[in-house]
């Protein structure tokens, strides 16, 4: 193999060669991540023309005032009131399914039911075990308020990662030189630094010819880096994981500290978390992300100066509640736009291959009831542009619908039966 061929090896050839060495996509992605160089848009996991499915769960605690949130009308003929009005935007409305008439469970101290429905492990975590098997990170868990947990593993809550910039630095390690991040220069340390032990273990199991191949691919770190980078660029039409969206834009990082509870902190945490989810999906670091606007006490502060709890029970909550819900809706729309602008490996957008599940632990937090939970399914995996009135049934089928939409087989023996056998909701999942 001459030097020129090694540098210009195609993505398909490189992956085939790696596979012959028993090196899985997960190992490759982890090694690349440690070097600050990452495949984009599922390049390690998907052949040309295909793309992985992804799931985002967005949790707004304490529900909504039904009259200022739920769609008015059904089918494709409906209007959206103040709380959900941001979804009216062109390019967004037609990607959303708005549900009314789904009654659930949850409330103070039990808000995880909107993702677990009585199971010890929540749906997002189960989805991560299926969708993120070949990515460096199983899932992301971010929040706008620095307390609490939503997702569950065997009955135990998973704490939120509270500082999106610190999460970014962990996921995208790269030395800082002159105050910026040079994403065109490959880090000098070995691409496989994080996996040297794994490489040595592999070598013990290989025959002499295979060992020689391993050494050929590990003796020159710079050559390997150039080959992988060029293969990634060629395979993805020149796309790459570029510098963070917030470089130079965060003037007051103290707002991201745990002690900061102001409305401005909520705005910054929310925006950066959405940026981080989009960037992680683009670079295929994970395919499952969960974001919460706060624990069940609803103490998160809003940009107009009130807490979300006050918008449930405080003075003039009838006016403030839809204002708060409108803010939450705007953050989800922001994420949808980021994903819509990010090309995927099948030539479509990442949003086209993503399901966003907007949910809540209550129907109406002002009266602490579990009727008419505010639920939306959005993205390219559903038949959007419609409103459905489910007539007051228990919310079991929404869980099976979410699972089926992202490709989970409901008859899989290890499926936790999140929907208790209810099955999917007709007309929601895109064929």
CSV table of C-alpha atoms in Angstrom, one decimal:
chain,number,residue,atom,x,y,z
A,1,UNK,CA,0.0,0.0,0.0
A,2,UNK,CA,1.7,3.2,-1.1
A,3,UNK,CA,1.5,6.5,0.8
A,4,UNK,CA,-0.7,8.3,-1.6
A,5,UNK,CA,-3.3,5.5,-1.5
A,6,UNK,CA,-3.3,5.5,2.3
A,7,UNK,CA,-4.0,9.2,2.5
A,8,UNK,CA,-6.8,9.2,0.0
A,9,UNK,CA,-8.6,6.0,1.2
A,10,UNK,CA,-12.3,6.3,0.9
A,11,UNK,CA,-14.6,6.1,3.9
A,12,UNK,CA,-16.1,2.8,2.7
A,13,UNK,CA,-12.6,1.3,2.2
A,14,UNK,CA,-11.4,2.6,5.6
A,15,UNK,CA,-14.4,1.2,7.4
A,16,UNK,CA,-14.2,-2.1,5.7
A,17,UNK,CA,-10.5,-2.3,6.6
A,18,UNK,CA,-11.3,-1.4,10.2
A,19,UNK,CA,-14.0,-4.0,10.3
A,20,UNK,CA,-11.5,-6.6,9.2
A,21,UNK,CA,-9.5,-5.8,12.3
A,22,UNK,CA,-12.6,-6.3,14.6
A,23,UNK,CA,-12.8,-2.5,15.2
A,24,UNK,CA,-16.4,-1.5,15.7
A,25,UNK,CA,-17.9,1.9,14.8
A,26,UNK,CA,-18.2,2.6,18.5
A,27,UNK,CA,-14.5,2.1,19.0
A,28,UNK,CA,-13.6,4.2,16.0
A,29,UNK,CA,-16.0,7.0,17.0
A,30,UNK,CA,-14.6,7.1,20.6
A,31,UNK,CA,-11.1,7.3,19.3
A,32,UNK,CA,-11.9,10.0,16.9
A,33,UNK,CA,-13.7,11.9,19.6
A,34,UNK,CA,-10.6,11.8,21.8
A,35,UNK,CA,-8.7,13.4,19.0
A,36,UNK,CA,-11.2,16.2,18.3
A,37,UNK,CA,-12.0,14.7,14.9
A,38,UNK,CA,-15.5,13.3,14.4
A,39,UNK,CA,-17.4,11.7,11.6
A,40,UNK,CA,-20.5,13.7,10.6
A,41,UNK,CA,-24.1,12.8,10.1
A,42,UNK,CA,-23.8,9.1,11.0
A,43,UNK,CA,-21.0,8.4,8.7
A,44,UNK,CA,-19.6,5.5,10.8
A,45,UNK,CA,-22.9,3.8,11.2
A,46,UNK,CA,-24.8,4.3,8.0
A,47,UNK,CA,-23.9,3.3,4.4
A,48,UNK,CA,-24.5,5.9,1.7
A,49,UNK,CA,-28.2,6.6,1.2
A,50,UNK,CA,-29.2,5.7,4.7
A,51,UNK,CA,-29.3,7.6,8.0
A,52,UNK,CA,-29.9,6.7,11.6
A,53,UNK,CA,-33.0,7.6,13.5
A,54,UNK,CA,-32.8,9.9,16.5
A,55,UNK,CA,-35.0,10.8,19.5
A,56,UNK,CA,-35.3,14.1,21.5
A,57,UNK,CA,-37.5,14.3,24.5
A,58,UNK,CA,-38.4,17.7,25.8
A,59,UNK,CA,-40.1,17.9,29.1
A,60,UNK,CA,-42.1,20.9,30.4
A,61,UNK,CA,-43.2,20.4,33.9
A,62,UNK,CA,-46.7,21.3,35.3
A,63,UNK,CA,-48.6,21.1,32.0
A,64,UNK,CA,-50.4,24.0,30.5
A,65,UNK,CA,-53.7,25.9,30.7
A,66,UNK,CA,-55.7,23.9,28.2
A,67,UNK,CA,-57.5,26.8,26.5
A,68,UNK,CA,-54.2,28.7,25.8
A,69,UNK,CA,-52.3,25.6,24.6
A,70,UNK,CA,-54.3,23.0,22.8
A,71,UNK,CA,-55.0,23.2,19.1
A,72,UNK,CA,-58.5,24.5,18.4
A,73,UNK,CA,-59.9,22.1,15.7
A,74,UNK,CA,-58.8,18.7,14.5
A,75,UNK,CA,-57.3,17.2,11.4
A,76,UNK,CA,-55.5,19.8,9.2
A,77,UNK,CA,-58.0,22.5,10.0
A,78,UNK,CA,-56.9,23.9,13.3
A,79,UNK,CA,-55.5,27.0,15.0
A,80,UNK,CA,-53.0,27.3,17.7
A,81,UNK,CA,-53.5,29.7,20.7
A,82,UNK,CA,-50.8,31.7,22.4
A,83,UNK,CA,-48.9,29.0,24.2
A,84,UNK,CA,-48.4,26.9,21.2
A,85,UNK,CA,-48.4,29.7,18.6
A,86,UNK,CA,-44.6,29.5,17.8
A,87,UNK,CA,-45.4,26.2,16.1
A,88,UNK,CA,-47.4,28.0,13.5
A,89,UNK,CA,-44.3,29.1,11.7
A,90,UNK,CA,-43.9,27.9,8.1
A,91,UNK,CA,-41.7,24.8,8.0
A,92,UNK,CA,-42.6,23.9,11.6
A,93,UNK,CA,-46.4,23.4,11.7
A,94,UNK,CA,-46.3,20.8,9.0
A,95,UNK,CA,-43.8,18.7,11.0
A,96,UNK,CA,-45.9,18.6,14.2
A,97,UNK,CA,-48.8,16.4,15.5
A,98,UNK,CA,-50.7,18.1,18.3
A,99,UNK,CA,-52.5,15.9,20.7
A,100,UNK,CA,-55.5,16.6,23.0
A,101,UNK,CA,-57.5,14.2,25.1
A,102,UNK,CA,-54.6,12.2,26.4
A,103,UNK,CA,-54.9,11.7,30.2
A,104,UNK,CA,-51.8,10.6,32.1
A,105,UNK,CA,-50.1,10.2,35.4
A,106,UNK,CA,-47.4,12.1,37.2
A,107,UNK,CA,-47.5,15.3,39.2
A,108,UNK,CA,-45.2,16.5,42.0
A,109,UNK,CA,-42.6,13.9,42.7
A,110,UNK,CA,-43.7,11.6,39.9
A,111,UNK,CA,-42.9,13.7,36.9
A,112,UNK,CA,-40.8,10.8,35.4
A,113,UNK,CA,-44.0,9.0,34.4
A,114,UNK,CA,-44.2,11.0,31.2
A,115,UNK,CA,-41.1,9.1,30.0
A,116,UNK,CA,-41.4,5.8,32.0
A,117,UNK,CA,-45.2,5.1,32.3
A,118,UNK,CA,-44.7,2.8,35.2
A,119,UNK,CA,-41.5,1.1,34.0
A,120,UNK,CA,-38.3,1.2,36.0
A,121,UNK,CA,-36.3,2.2,32.9
A,122,UNK,CA,-37.6,5.2,30.9
A,123,UNK,CA,-38.4,5.1,27.2
A,124,UNK,CA,-35.5,7.5,26.3
A,125,UNK,CA,-33.0,5.2,28.0
A,126,UNK,CA,-34.4,2.1,26.3
A,127,UNK,CA,-34.3,4.0,23.0
A,128,UNK,CA,-30.7,4.9,23.6
A,129,UNK,CA,-29.8,1.2,24.0
A,130,UNK,CA,-31.2,0.6,20.5
A,131,UNK,CA,-30.3,3.8,18.6
A,132,UNK,CA,-26.9,4.7,20.2
A,133,UNK,CA,-25.2,1.4,20.2
A,134,UNK,CA,-22.6,2.6,17.8
A,135,UNK,CA,-22.0,6.1,19.2
A,136,UNK,CA,-19.6,7.3,21.8
A,137,UNK,CA,-22.3,8.6,24.1
A,138,UNK,CA,-25.5,6.7,24.8
A,139,UNK,CA,-27.6,9.8,25.5
A,140,UNK,CA,-27.6,13.4,26.7
A,141,UNK,CA,-29.5,14.7,29.7
A,142,UNK,CA,-29.7,18.5,29.9
A,143,UNK,CA,-31.9,21.0,31.7
A,144,UNK,CA,-32.8,24.6,32.1
A,145,UNK,CA,-33.0,24.4,35.9
A,146,UNK,CA,-30.1,23.0,37.9
A,147,UNK,CA,-31.9,20.4,40.0
A,148,UNK,CA,-33.7,17.1,39.6
A,149,UNK,CA,-33.8,14.2,37.2
A,150,UNK,CA,-36.2,12.9,34.7
A,151,UNK,CA,-34.9,9.8,32.9
A,152,UNK,CA,-34.7,6.5,34.8
A,153,UNK,CA,-32.5,3.4,34.8
A,154,UNK,CA,-33.8,0.6,36.9
A,155,UNK,CA,-35.8,3.1,39.0
A,156,UNK,CA,-32.9,5.4,39.6
A,157,UNK,CA,-33.0,9.0,38.3
A,158,UNK,CA,-30.2,10.2,36.0
A,159,UNK,CA,-29.0,13.7,37.1
A,160,UNK,CA,-29.1,16.4,34.5
A,161,UNK,CA,-25.9,17.7,33.1
A,162,UNK,CA,-26.2,21.3,34.0
A,163,UNK,CA,-23.5,23.3,32.3
A,164,UNK,CA,-23.7,22.9,28.5
A,165,UNK,CA,-20.3,24.5,27.9
A,166,UNK,CA,-18.6,22.0,30.2
A,167,UNK,CA,-20.5,19.2,28.5
A,168,UNK,CA,-19.3,20.6,25.2
A,169,UNK,CA,-15.6,20.6,26.3
A,170,UNK,CA,-16.0,17.0,27.5
A,171,UNK,CA,-17.6,15.8,24.3
A,172,UNK,CA,-15.3,17.8,21.9
A,173,UNK,CA,-11.9,17.9,23.5
A,174,UNK,CA,-9.6,20.3,21.7
A,175,UNK,CA,-6.7,22.5,22.9
A,176,UNK,CA,-7.4,26.2,22.9
A,177,UNK,CA,-4.6,28.2,21.3
A,178,UNK,CA,-5.4,31.9,20.6
A,179,UNK,CA,-8.8,31.9,22.3
A,180,UNK,CA,-10.5,29.9,19.6
A,181,UNK,CA,-10.8,26.3,18.4
A,182,UNK,CA,-9.1,25.4,15.2
A,183,UNK,CA,-11.3,22.7,13.8
A,184,UNK,CA,-9.2,22.4,10.6
A,185,UNK,CA,-6.1,21.2,12.4
A,186,UNK,CA,-6.0,17.6,13.6
A,187,UNK,CA,-4.9,17.3,17.2
A,188,UNK,CA,-1.3,16.0,17.3
A,189,UNK,CA,-1.9,13.3,19.9
A,190,UNK,CA,-3.0,9.9,18.6
A,191,UNK,CA,-6.4,9.5,17.2
A,192,UNK,CA,-6.6,6.2,19.0
A,193,UNK,CA,-5.2,7.4,22.4
A,194,UNK,CA,-8.4,6.6,24.2
A,195,UNK,CA,-8.3,3.1,22.7
A,196,UNK,CA,-4.7,2.1,22.9
A,197,UNK,CA,-5.5,-0.5,25.5
A,198,UNK,CA,-8.3,-1.8,23.2
A,199,UNK,CA,-5.9,-1.9,20.3
A,200,UNK,CA,-3.4,-4.0,22.2
A,201,UNK,CA,-6.1,-6.4,23.3
A,202,UNK,CA,-7.2,-6.7,19.6
A,203,UNK,CA,-3.6,-7.4,18.6
A,204,UNK,CA,-3.3,-10.3,21.0
A,205,UNK,CA,-6.2,-12.0,19.1
A,206,UNK,CA,-5.0,-11.4,15.6
A,207,UNK,CA,-2.8,-13.5,13.3
A,208,UNK,CA,0.5,-12.0,12.0
A,209,UNK,CA,-1.0,-10.6,8.9
A,210,UNK,CA,-3.8,-8.8,10.9
A,211,UNK,CA,-1.2,-7.5,13.4
A,212,UNK,CA,0.8,-6.0,10.6
A,213,UNK,CA,-2.4,-4.3,9.4
A,214,UNK,CA,-3.0,-2.8,12.8
A,215,UNK,CA,0.5,-1.5,13.1
A,216,UNK,CA,0.2,-0.1,9.6
A,217,UNK,CA,-2.7,2.0,10.8
A,218,UNK,CA,-1.3,3.0,14.1
A,219,UNK,CA,2.4,3.8,13.3
A,220,UNK,CA,1.7,7.2,11.8
A,221,UNK,CA,-0.9,9.2,13.7
A,222,UNK,CA,-0.7,12.2,11.4
A,223,UNK,CA,-1.2,10.1,8.2
A,224,UNK,CA,-4.1,8.3,9.8
A,225,UNK,CA,-5.7,11.6,10.8
A,226,UNK,CA,-5.3,13.1,7.3
A,227,UNK,CA,-6.8,9.9,5.7
A,228,UNK,CA,-9.8,9.9,8.0
A,229,UNK,CA,-10.4,13.6,7.7
A,230,UNK,CA,-10.3,13.5,3.9
A,231,UNK,CA,-12.5,10.4,3.8
A,232,UNK,CA,-15.0,12.1,6.0
A,233,UNK,CA,-15.0,15.2,3.9
A,234,UNK,CA,-15.4,13.2,0.7
A,235,UNK,CA,-18.2,11.0,2.1
A,236,UNK,CA,-20.2,13.9,3.4
A,237,UNK,CA,-19.8,16.4,0.6
A,238,UNK,CA,-17.3,18.6,2.4
A,239,UNK,CA,-19.3,18.7,5.7
A,240,UNK,CA,-17.5,18.4,9.0
A,241,UNK,CA,-18.1,19.0,12.7
A,242,UNK,CA,-17.2,22.7,13.0
A,243,UNK,CA,-16.5,25.1,15.8
A,244,UNK,CA,-19.2,25.4,18.6
A,245,UNK,CA,-22.2,27.6,17.9
A,246,UNK,CA,-21.5,29.7,21.0
A,247,UNK,CA,-17.8,30.6,20.6
A,248,UNK,CA,-17.5,34.2,21.6
A,249,UNK,CA,-21.2,34.6,22.2
A,250,UNK,CA,-21.3,33.8,26.0
A,251,UNK,CA,-20.3,37.1,27.7
A,252,UNK,CA,-21.5,36.1,31.2
A,253,UNK,CA,-20.6,32.4,31.9
A,254,UNK,CA,-21.7,32.9,35.5
A,255,UNK,CA,-25.2,32.6,34.3
A,256,UNK,CA,-24.4,28.9,33.7
A,257,UNK,CA,-23.3,28.2,37.3
A,258,UNK,CA,-25.6,26.1,39.4
A,259,UNK,CA,-26.4,28.9,41.7
A,260,UNK,CA,-27.7,31.1,38.9
A,261,UNK,CA,-31.5,30.9,38.8
A,262,UNK,CA,-32.4,34.1,36.9
A,263,UNK,CA,-34.5,34.2,33.8
A,264,UNK,CA,-31.5,35.1,31.7
A,265,UNK,CA,-29.8,31.9,32.9
A,266,UNK,CA,-32.8,29.9,31.8
A,267,UNK,CA,-32.6,31.5,28.4
A,268,UNK,CA,-28.9,30.8,28.0
A,269,UNK,CA,-29.0,27.3,29.3
A,270,UNK,CA,-31.9,26.5,27.0
A,271,UNK,CA,-30.3,27.9,23.9
A,272,UNK,CA,-26.9,26.3,24.5
A,273,UNK,CA,-28.5,23.0,25.3
A,274,UNK,CA,-30.4,23.0,22.0
A,275,UNK,CA,-27.2,24.0,20.2
A,276,UNK,CA,-25.4,21.1,21.9
A,277,UNK,CA,-28.1,18.6,21.0
A,278,UNK,CA,-27.9,19.6,17.3
A,279,UNK,CA,-24.1,19.5,17.3
A,280,UNK,CA,-24.0,16.1,18.9
A,281,UNK,CA,-26.5,14.7,16.4
A,282,UNK,CA,-24.6,16.3,13.5
A,283,UNK,CA,-21.3,14.7,14.7
A,284,UNK,CA,-23.1,11.4,15.6
A,285,UNK,CA,-21.9,11.5,19.2
A,286,UNK,CA,-25.3,10.3,20.3
A,287,UNK,CA,-28.7,9.8,18.8
A,288,UNK,CA,-30.8,10.3,21.9
A,289,UNK,CA,-31.2,13.5,24.0
A,290,UNK,CA,-33.5,14.5,26.8
A,291,UNK,CA,-34.0,18.1,27.9
A,292,UNK,CA,-36.1,19.3,30.8
A,293,UNK,CA,-37.3,22.8,31.7
A,294,UNK,CA,-37.3,21.9,35.4
A,295,UNK,CA,-38.3,19.6,38.2
A,296,UNK,CA,-41.9,19.0,39.3
A,297,UNK,CA,-41.9,22.0,41.6
A,298,UNK,CA,-41.6,24.3,38.6
A,299,UNK,CA,-39.1,26.7,40.1
A,300,UNK,CA,-37.4,27.6,36.8
A,301,UNK,CA,-37.4,31.3,36.2
A,302,UNK,CA,-38.7,32.7,33.0
A,303,UNK,CA,-37.3,35.7,31.0
A,304,UNK,CA,-40.2,38.0,32.0
A,305,UNK,CA,-39.2,37.7,35.7
A,306,UNK,CA,-41.7,35.1,37.1
A,307,UNK,CA,-41.1,31.5,38.0
A,308,UNK,CA,-43.0,28.8,36.1
A,309,UNK,CA,-44.6,27.9,39.5
A,310,UNK,CA,-46.0,31.4,39.8
A,311,UNK,CA,-47.5,31.0,36.3
A,312,UNK,CA,-49.5,28.2,37.7
A,313,UNK,CA,-50.7,29.6,40.9
A,314,UNK,CA,-49.6,33.2,41.2
A,315,UNK,CA,-51.2,36.6,40.6
A,316,UNK,CA,-52.6,36.8,37.0
A,317,UNK,CA,-51.5,33.3,36.2
A,318,UNK,CA,-54.1,33.2,33.4
A,319,UNK,CA,-52.0,35.7,31.5
A,320,UNK,CA,-48.6,34.5,32.5
A,321,UNK,CA,-49.1,30.8,31.9
A,322,UNK,CA,-49.5,31.1,28.1
A,323,UNK,CA,-46.5,33.5,28.1
A,324,UNK,CA,-44.4,30.8,29.7
A,325,UNK,CA,-45.6,28.1,27.4
A,326,UNK,CA,-44.9,30.3,24.4
A,327,UNK,CA,-41.3,30.7,25.6
A,328,UNK,CA,-40.9,26.9,26.0
A,329,UNK,CA,-42.4,26.4,22.5
A,330,UNK,CA,-39.9,28.9,21.0
A,331,UNK,CA,-37.0,26.8,22.3
A,332,UNK,CA,-38.3,23.7,20.7
A,333,UNK,CA,-38.8,25.5,17.4
A,334,UNK,CA,-35.3,26.8,17.7
A,335,UNK,CA,-34.0,23.2,17.9
A,336,UNK,CA,-36.2,22.1,15.0
A,337,UNK,CA,-34.7,24.8,12.8
A,338,UNK,CA,-31.1,23.8,13.8
A,339,UNK,CA,-31.9,20.1,12.9
A,340,UNK,CA,-33.7,21.2,9.7
A,341,UNK,CA,-30.6,23.1,8.6
A,342,UNK,CA,-28.2,20.2,9.2
A,343,UNK,CA,-27.8,17.8,6.2
A,344,UNK,CA,-27.9,14.1,7.0
A,345,UNK,CA,-26.2,11.2,5.3
A,346,UNK,CA,-29.2,10.3,3.2
A,347,UNK,CA,-29.3,13.7,1.5
A,348,UNK,CA,-32.2,15.0,3.7
A,349,UNK,CA,-32.0,16.9,7.0
A,350,UNK,CA,-31.3,15.5,10.4
A,351,UNK,CA,-34.8,16.7,11.4
A,352,UNK,CA,-36.2,14.4,8.7
A,353,UNK,CA,-34.7,11.5,10.6
A,354,UNK,CA,-35.5,12.7,14.1
A,355,UNK,CA,-38.6,12.4,16.4
A,356,UNK,CA,-39.1,15.1,19.0
A,357,UNK,CA,-41.4,14.1,21.9
A,358,UNK,CA,-42.7,17.1,23.8
A,359,UNK,CA,-44.4,16.0,27.0
A,360,UNK,CA,-45.4,17.0,30.5
A,361,UNK,CA,-46.0,15.4,33.9
A,362,UNK,CA,-49.3,17.2,34.3
A,363,UNK,CA,-52.3,18.2,32.3
A,364,UNK,CA,-53.0,21.5,34.0
A,365,UNK,CA,-50.6,22.5,36.8
A,366,UNK,CA,-52.9,25.2,38.2
A,367,UNK,CA,-55.4,22.5,39.2
A,368,UNK,CA,-52.8,19.7,39.6
A,369,UNK,CA,-54.8,17.4,37.3
A,370,UNK,CA,-53.7,14.8,34.8
A,371,UNK,CA,-56.2,15.4,32.1
A,372,UNK,CA,-55.4,16.6,28.6
A,373,UNK,CA,-51.6,16.5,28.8
A,374,UNK,CA,-49.9,18.9,26.4
A,375,UNK,CA,-48.1,16.5,24.0
A,376,UNK,CA,-46.6,17.1,20.6
A,377,UNK,CA,-44.7,14.7,18.3
A,378,UNK,CA,-42.6,16.5,15.8
A,379,UNK,CA,-39.9,15.9,13.1
A,380,UNK,CA,-39.7,14.0,9.9
A,381,UNK,CA,-40.8,10.6,11.3
A,382,UNK,CA,-44.5,11.6,11.7
A,383,UNK,CA,-47.3,12.9,9.5
A,384,UNK,CA,-47.3,16.4,10.7
A,385,UNK,CA,-49.6,19.3,10.1
A,386,UNK,CA,-52.5,17.7,12.1
A,387,UNK,CA,-54.2,17.9,15.4
A,388,UNK,CA,-55.7,14.8,17.0
A,389,UNK,CA,-58.3,14.7,19.8
A,390,UNK,CA,-57.9,11.3,21.6
A,391,UNK,CA,-61.2,11.7,23.5
A,392,UNK,CA,-59.9,11.4,27.0
A,393,UNK,CA,-58.1,8.0,26.9
A,394,UNK,CA,-55.2,7.1,29.0
A,395,UNK,CA,-51.9,8.0,27.3
A,396,UNK,CA,-50.5,4.4,26.8
A,397,UNK,CA,-50.6,4.6,23.0
A,398,UNK,CA,-48.3,7.6,22.9
A,399,UNK,CA,-45.4,5.6,24.3
A,400,UNK,CA,-45.9,2.8,21.7
A,401,UNK,CA,-46.2,5.4,19.0
A,402,UNK,CA,-42.9,7.1,20.0
A,403,UNK,CA,-41.1,3.7,20.1
A,404,UNK,CA,-42.4,2.5,16.8
A,405,UNK,CA,-41.7,5.8,15.1
A,406,UNK,CA,-38.0,5.5,15.8
A,407,UNK,CA,-37.9,1.9,14.6
A,408,UNK,CA,-38.3,0.0,17.9
A,409,UNK,CA,-40.1,-3.3,17.4
A,410,UNK,CA,-43.0,-3.5,19.8
A,411,UNK,CA,-42.9,-7.3,19.7
A,412,UNK,CA,-39.2,-7.4,20.7
A,413,UNK,CA,-38.9,-9.7,23.7
A,414,UNK,CA,-36.9,-7.1,25.6
A,415,UNK,CA,-39.4,-4.2,24.9
A,416,UNK,CA,-40.6,-3.0,28.3
A,417,UNK,CA,-44.2,-2.7,27.1
A,418,UNK,CA,-44.3,1.1,27.8
A,419,UNK,CA,-47.7,1.3,26.2
A,420,UNK,CA,-49.2,-1.7,28.0
A,421,UNK,CA,-50.2,-3.2,24.7
A,422,UNK,CA,-52.1,-0.2,23.5
A,423,UNK,CA,-50.3,-0.1,20.1
A,424,UNK,CA,-49.6,2.9,17.9
A,425,UNK,CA,-52.0,5.7,17.2
A,426,UNK,CA,-53.3,5.5,13.6
A,427,UNK,CA,-52.2,8.0,11.1
A,428,UNK,CA,-49.3,9.4,13.0
A,429,UNK,CA,-46.1,7.5,11.9
A,430,UNK,CA,-44.9,8.3,8.5
A,431,UNK,CA,-44.7,5.3,6.2
